[in-house]
mmCIF file of C-alpha atoms in Angstrom:
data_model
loop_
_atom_site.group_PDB
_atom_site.id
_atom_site.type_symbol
_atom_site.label_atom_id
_atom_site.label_comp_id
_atom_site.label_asym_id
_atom_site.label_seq_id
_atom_site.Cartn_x
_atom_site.Cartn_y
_atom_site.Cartn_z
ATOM 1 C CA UNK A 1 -13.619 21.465 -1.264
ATOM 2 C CA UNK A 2 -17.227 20.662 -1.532
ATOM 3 C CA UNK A 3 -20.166 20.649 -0.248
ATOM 4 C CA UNK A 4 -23.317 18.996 -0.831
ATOM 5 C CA UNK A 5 -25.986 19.561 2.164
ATOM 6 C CA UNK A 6 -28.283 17.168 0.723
ATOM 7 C CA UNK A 7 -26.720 14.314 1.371
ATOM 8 C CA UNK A 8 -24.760 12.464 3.561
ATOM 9 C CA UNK A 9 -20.832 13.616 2.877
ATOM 10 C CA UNK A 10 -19.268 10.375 1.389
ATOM 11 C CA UNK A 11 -15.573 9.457 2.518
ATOM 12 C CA UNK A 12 -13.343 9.083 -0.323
ATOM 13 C CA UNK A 13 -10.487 6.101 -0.312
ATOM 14 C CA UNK A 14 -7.554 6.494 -2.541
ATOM 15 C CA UNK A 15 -5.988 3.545 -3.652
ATOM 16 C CA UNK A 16 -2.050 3.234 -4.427
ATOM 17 C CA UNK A 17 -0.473 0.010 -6.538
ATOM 18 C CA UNK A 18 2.629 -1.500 -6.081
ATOM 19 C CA UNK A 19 5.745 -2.464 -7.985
ATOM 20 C CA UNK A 20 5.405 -3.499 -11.765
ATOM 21 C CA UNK A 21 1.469 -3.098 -11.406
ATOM 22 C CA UNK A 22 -1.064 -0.534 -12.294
ATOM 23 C CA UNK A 23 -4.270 1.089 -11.575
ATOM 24 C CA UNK A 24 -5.978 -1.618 -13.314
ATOM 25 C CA UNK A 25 -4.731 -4.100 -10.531
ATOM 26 C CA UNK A 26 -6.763 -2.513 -7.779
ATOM 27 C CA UNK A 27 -9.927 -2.433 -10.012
ATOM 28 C CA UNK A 28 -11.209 -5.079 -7.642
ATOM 29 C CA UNK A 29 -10.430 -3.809 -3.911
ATOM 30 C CA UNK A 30 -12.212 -0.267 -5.520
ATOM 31 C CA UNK A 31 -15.228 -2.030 -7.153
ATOM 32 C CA UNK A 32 -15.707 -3.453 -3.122
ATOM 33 C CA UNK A 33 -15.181 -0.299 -1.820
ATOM 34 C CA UNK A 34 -17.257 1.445 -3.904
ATOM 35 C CA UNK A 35 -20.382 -0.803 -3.281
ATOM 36 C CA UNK A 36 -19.653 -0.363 0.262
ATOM 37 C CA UNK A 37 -20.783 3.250 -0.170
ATOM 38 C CA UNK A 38 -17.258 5.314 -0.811
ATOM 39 C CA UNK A 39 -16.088 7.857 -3.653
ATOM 40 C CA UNK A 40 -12.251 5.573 -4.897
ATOM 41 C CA UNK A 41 -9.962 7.251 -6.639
ATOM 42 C CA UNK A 42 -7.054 4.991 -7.811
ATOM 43 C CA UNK A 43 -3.498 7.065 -8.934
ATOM 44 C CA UNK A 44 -0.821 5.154 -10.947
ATOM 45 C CA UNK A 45 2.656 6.020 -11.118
ATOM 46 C CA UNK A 46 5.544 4.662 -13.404
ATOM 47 C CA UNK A 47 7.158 2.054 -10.757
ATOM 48 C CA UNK A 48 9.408 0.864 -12.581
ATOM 49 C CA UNK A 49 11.072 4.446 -14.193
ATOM 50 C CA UNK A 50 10.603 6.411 -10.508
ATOM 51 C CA UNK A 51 12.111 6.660 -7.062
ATOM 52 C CA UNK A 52 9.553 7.066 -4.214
ATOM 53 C CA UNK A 53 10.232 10.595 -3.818
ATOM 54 C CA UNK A 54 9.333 11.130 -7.606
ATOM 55 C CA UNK A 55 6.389 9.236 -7.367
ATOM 56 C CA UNK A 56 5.075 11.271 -4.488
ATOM 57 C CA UNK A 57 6.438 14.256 -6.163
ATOM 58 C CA UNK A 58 4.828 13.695 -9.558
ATOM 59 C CA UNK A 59 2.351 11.482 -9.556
ATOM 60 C CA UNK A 60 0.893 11.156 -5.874
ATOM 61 C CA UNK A 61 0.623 14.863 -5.166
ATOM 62 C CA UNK A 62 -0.725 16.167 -8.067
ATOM 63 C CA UNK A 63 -3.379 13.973 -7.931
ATOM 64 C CA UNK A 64 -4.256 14.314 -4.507
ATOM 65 C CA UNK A 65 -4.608 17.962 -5.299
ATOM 66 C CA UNK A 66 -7.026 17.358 -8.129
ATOM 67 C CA UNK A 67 -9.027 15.657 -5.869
ATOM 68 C CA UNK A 68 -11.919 16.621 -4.782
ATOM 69 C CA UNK A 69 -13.096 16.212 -1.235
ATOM 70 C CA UNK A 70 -16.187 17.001 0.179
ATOM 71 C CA UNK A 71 -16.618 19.000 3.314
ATOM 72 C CA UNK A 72 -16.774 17.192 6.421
ATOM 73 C CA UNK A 73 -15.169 14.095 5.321
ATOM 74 C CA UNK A 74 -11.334 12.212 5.348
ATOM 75 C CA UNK A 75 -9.311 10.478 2.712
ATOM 76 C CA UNK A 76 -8.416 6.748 3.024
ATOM 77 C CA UNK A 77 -5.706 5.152 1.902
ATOM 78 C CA UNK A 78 -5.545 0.920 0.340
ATOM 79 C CA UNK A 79 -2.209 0.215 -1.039
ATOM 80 C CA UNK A 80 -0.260 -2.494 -2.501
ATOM 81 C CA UNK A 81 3.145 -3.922 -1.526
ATOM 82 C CA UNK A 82 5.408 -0.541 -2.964
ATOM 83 C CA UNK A 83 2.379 1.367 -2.899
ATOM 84 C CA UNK A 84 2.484 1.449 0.763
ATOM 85 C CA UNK A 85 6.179 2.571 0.769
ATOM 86 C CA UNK A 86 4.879 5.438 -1.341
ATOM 87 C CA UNK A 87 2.071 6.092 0.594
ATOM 88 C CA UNK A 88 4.260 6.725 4.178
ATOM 89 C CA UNK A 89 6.574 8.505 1.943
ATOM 90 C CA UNK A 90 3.662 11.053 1.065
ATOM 91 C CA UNK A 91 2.248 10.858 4.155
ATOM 92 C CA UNK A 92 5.922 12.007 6.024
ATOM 93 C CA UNK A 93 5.637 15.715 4.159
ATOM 94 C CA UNK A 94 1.711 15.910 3.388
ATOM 95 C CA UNK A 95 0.015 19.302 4.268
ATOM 96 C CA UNK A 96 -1.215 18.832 8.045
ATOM 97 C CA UNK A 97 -4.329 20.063 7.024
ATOM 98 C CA UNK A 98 -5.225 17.426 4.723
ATOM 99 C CA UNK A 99 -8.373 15.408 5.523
ATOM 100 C CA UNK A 100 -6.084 12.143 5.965
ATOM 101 C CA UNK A 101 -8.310 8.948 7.147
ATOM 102 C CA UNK A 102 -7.593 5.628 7.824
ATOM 103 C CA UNK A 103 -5.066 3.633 5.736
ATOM 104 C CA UNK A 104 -4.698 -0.007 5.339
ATOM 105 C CA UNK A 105 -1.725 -0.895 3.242
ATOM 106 C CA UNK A 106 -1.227 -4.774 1.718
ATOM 107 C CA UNK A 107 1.688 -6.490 2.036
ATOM 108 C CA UNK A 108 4.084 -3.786 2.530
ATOM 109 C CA UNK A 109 7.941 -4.115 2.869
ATOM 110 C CA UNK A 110 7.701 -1.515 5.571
ATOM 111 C CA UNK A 111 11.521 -2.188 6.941
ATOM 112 C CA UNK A 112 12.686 -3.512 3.478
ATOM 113 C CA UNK A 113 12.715 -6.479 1.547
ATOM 114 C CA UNK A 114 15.200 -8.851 1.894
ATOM 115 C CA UNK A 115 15.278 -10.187 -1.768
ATOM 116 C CA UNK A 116 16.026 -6.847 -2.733
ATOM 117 C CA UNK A 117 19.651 -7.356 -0.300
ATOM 118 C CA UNK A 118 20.288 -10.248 -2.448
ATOM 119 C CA UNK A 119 19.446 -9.419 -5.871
ATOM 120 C CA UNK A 120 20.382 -5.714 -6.240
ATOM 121 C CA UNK A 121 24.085 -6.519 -6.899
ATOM 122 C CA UNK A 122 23.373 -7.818 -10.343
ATOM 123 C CA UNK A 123 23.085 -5.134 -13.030
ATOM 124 C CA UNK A 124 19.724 -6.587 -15.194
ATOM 125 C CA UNK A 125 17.416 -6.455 -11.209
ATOM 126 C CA UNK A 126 18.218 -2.944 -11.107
ATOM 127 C CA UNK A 127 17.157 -2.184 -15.039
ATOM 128 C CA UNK A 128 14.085 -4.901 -14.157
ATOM 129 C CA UNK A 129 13.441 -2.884 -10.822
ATOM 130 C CA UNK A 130 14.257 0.997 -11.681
ATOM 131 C CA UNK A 131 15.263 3.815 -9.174
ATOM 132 C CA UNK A 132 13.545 1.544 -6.282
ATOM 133 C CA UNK A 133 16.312 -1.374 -6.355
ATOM 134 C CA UNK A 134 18.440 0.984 -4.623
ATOM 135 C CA UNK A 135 15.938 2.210 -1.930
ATOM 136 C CA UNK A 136 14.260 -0.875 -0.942
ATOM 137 C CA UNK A 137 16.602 -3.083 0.730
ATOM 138 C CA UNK A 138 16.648 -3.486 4.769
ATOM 139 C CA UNK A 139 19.556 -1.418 5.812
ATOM 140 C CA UNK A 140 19.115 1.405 8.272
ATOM 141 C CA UNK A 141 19.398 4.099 5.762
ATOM 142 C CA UNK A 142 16.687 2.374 3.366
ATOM 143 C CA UNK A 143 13.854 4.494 2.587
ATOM 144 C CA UNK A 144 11.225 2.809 4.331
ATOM 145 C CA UNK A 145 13.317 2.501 7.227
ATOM 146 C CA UNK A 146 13.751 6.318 7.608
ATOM 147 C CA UNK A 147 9.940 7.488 7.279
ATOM 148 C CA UNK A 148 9.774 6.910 10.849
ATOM 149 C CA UNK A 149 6.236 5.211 12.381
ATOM 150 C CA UNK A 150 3.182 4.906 10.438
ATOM 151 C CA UNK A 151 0.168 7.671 10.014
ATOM 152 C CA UNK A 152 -2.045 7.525 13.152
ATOM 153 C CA UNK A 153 -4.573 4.631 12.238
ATOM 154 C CA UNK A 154 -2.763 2.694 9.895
ATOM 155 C CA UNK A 155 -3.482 -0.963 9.721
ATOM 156 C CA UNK A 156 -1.240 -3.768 7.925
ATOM 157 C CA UNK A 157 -3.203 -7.067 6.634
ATOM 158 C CA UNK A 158 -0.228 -9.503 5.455
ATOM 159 C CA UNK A 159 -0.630 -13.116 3.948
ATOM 160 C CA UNK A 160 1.211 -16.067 5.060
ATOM 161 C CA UNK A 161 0.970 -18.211 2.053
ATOM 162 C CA UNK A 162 4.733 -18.624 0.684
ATOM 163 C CA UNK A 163 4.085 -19.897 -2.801
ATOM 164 C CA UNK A 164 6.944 -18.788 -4.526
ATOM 165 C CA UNK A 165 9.801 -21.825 -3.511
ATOM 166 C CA UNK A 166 12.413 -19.564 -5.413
ATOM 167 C CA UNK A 167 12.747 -16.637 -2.796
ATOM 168 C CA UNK A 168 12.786 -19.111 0.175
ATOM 169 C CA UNK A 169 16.373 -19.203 0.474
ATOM 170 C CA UNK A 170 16.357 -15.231 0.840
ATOM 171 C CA UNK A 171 13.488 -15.037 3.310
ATOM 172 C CA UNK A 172 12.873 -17.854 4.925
ATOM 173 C CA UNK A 173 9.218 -19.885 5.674
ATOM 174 C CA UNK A 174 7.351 -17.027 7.510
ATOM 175 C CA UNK A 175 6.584 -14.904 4.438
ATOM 176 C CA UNK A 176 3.889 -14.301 1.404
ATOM 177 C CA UNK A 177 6.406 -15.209 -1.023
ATOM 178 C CA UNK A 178 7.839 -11.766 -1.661
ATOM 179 C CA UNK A 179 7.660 -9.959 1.796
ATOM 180 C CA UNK A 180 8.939 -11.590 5.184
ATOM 181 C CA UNK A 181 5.754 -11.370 7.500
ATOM 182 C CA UNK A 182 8.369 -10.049 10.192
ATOM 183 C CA UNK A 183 9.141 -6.872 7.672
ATOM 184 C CA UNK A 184 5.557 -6.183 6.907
ATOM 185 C CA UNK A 185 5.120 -4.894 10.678
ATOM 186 C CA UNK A 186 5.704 -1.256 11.272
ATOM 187 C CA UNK A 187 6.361 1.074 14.327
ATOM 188 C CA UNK A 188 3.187 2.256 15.458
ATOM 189 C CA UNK A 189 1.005 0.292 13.433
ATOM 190 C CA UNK A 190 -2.859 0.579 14.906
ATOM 191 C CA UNK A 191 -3.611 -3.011 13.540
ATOM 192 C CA UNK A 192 -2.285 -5.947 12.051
ATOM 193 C CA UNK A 193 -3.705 -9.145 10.834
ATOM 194 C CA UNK A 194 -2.569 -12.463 8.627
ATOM 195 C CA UNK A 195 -4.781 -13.843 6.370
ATOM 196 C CA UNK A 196 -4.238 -16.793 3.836
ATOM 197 C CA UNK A 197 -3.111 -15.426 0.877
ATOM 198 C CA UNK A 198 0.582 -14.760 -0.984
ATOM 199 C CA UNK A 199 1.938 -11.671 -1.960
ATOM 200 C CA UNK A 200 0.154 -11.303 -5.963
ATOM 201 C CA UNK A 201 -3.238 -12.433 -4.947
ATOM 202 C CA UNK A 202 -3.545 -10.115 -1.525
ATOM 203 C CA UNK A 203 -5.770 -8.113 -4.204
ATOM 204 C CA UNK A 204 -7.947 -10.531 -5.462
ATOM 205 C CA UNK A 205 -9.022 -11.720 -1.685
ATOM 206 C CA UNK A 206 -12.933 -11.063 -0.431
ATOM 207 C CA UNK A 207 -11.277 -11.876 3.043
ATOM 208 C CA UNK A 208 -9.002 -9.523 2.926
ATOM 209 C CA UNK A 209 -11.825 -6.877 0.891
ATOM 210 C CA UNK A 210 -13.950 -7.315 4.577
ATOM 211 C CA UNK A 211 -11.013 -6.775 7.048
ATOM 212 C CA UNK A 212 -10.496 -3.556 4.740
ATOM 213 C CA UNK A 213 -13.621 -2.238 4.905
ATOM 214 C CA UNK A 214 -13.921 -3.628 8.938
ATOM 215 C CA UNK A 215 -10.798 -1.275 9.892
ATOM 216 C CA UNK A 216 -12.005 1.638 7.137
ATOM 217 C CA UNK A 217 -14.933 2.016 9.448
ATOM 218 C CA UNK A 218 -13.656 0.984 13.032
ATOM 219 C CA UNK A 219 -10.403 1.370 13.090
ATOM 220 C CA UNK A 220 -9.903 -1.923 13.592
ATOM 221 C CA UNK A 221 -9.587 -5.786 11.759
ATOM 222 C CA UNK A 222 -11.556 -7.737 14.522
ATOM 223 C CA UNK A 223 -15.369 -8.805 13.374
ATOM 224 C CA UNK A 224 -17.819 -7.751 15.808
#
């Protein structure tokens, strides 16, 4: 670690994609966060070549330990859809004495994703999907069912905009399209809040950039 005496030690947020995306997709949540005064680091991993646990294993931690941190400070967490799948499975084995923040994770399938059920029996969605067709669905022994609760001061920000007709039959009215609003909760979530928006364009939102940055600093997604 770090440290520079001065200045003012700046938090650092690390952001996390999801499935089928990359880095470049967060480019705009870290351009916000970065004019809001924080260091962003953004890691990519192969989503659609690794499981979870080799994403953490290969791709999450050894960038987390290139990282550098200054003294004084935590590391946030933003992720995306899988990204936040990946982000409690680091977070269930991290190194308690990592600086970990605040995290605020988008959209995540956090006990499974029902289109998965339905679609992982045919051969070509689990060459489209990789290693995480077979870990994603909603059963009890799903990985994001057995992470257990959420890092202390985790908040979920979900949209309610179903514009995707297709996956309706799977999941029913109350979703963004992709992710039943009812799966997006998690046990011992600190926050949660719905905001109009679908599942691809959660990351393209200046609504949901402010309710980031709101809980980033308070802990929380009311406005004052």
């Amino acid at each position: 670690m770090k440290s520079d005496q001065s200045a003012s030690p700046t938090p650092t947020v690390v952001l996390i994609h999801g499935l089928g995306r990359s880095r470049r997709s967060m480019w705009m949540v870290g351009l916000w966060l970065k004019y809001c005064g924080y260091r962003v680091k953004s890691i990519g991993y192969p989503s659609h070549r690794s499981s979870i646990a080799d994403a953490v294993q290969k791709h999450i931690n050894p960038a987390l330990e290139k990282l550098e941190i200054e003294e004084g400070t935590q590391v946030h967490f933003v992720t995306h859809s899988l990204g936040g799948i990946v982000f409690r499975a680091w977070a269930a084995q991290r190194d308690p004495k990592f600086p970990l923040g605040r995290a605020v994770l988008l959209a995540p399938p956090n006990q499974g994703s029902q289109i998965i059920d339905e679609l992982r029996q045919w051969s070509w969605v689990r060459w489209l999907l990789g290693p995480v067709s077979a870990e994603l669905g909603t059963d009890a022994n799903s990985t994001p069912n057995t992470l257990g609760p959420l890092p202390p001061e985790t908040g979920v920000i979900m949209g309610n905009k179903d514009t995707l007709p297709v996956f309706r039959r799977f999941i029913g009215e109350e979703s963004d399209g992709v992710v039943t609003i009812a799966s997006s909760h998690g046990e011992g979530e600190a926050d949660f809040v719905l905001l109009p928006t679908n599942h691809a364009t959660i990351i393209l939102q200046p609504a949901v950039f402010r309710a980031v940055h709101r809980f980033l600093r308070t802990g929380s997604f009311k406005e004052p």
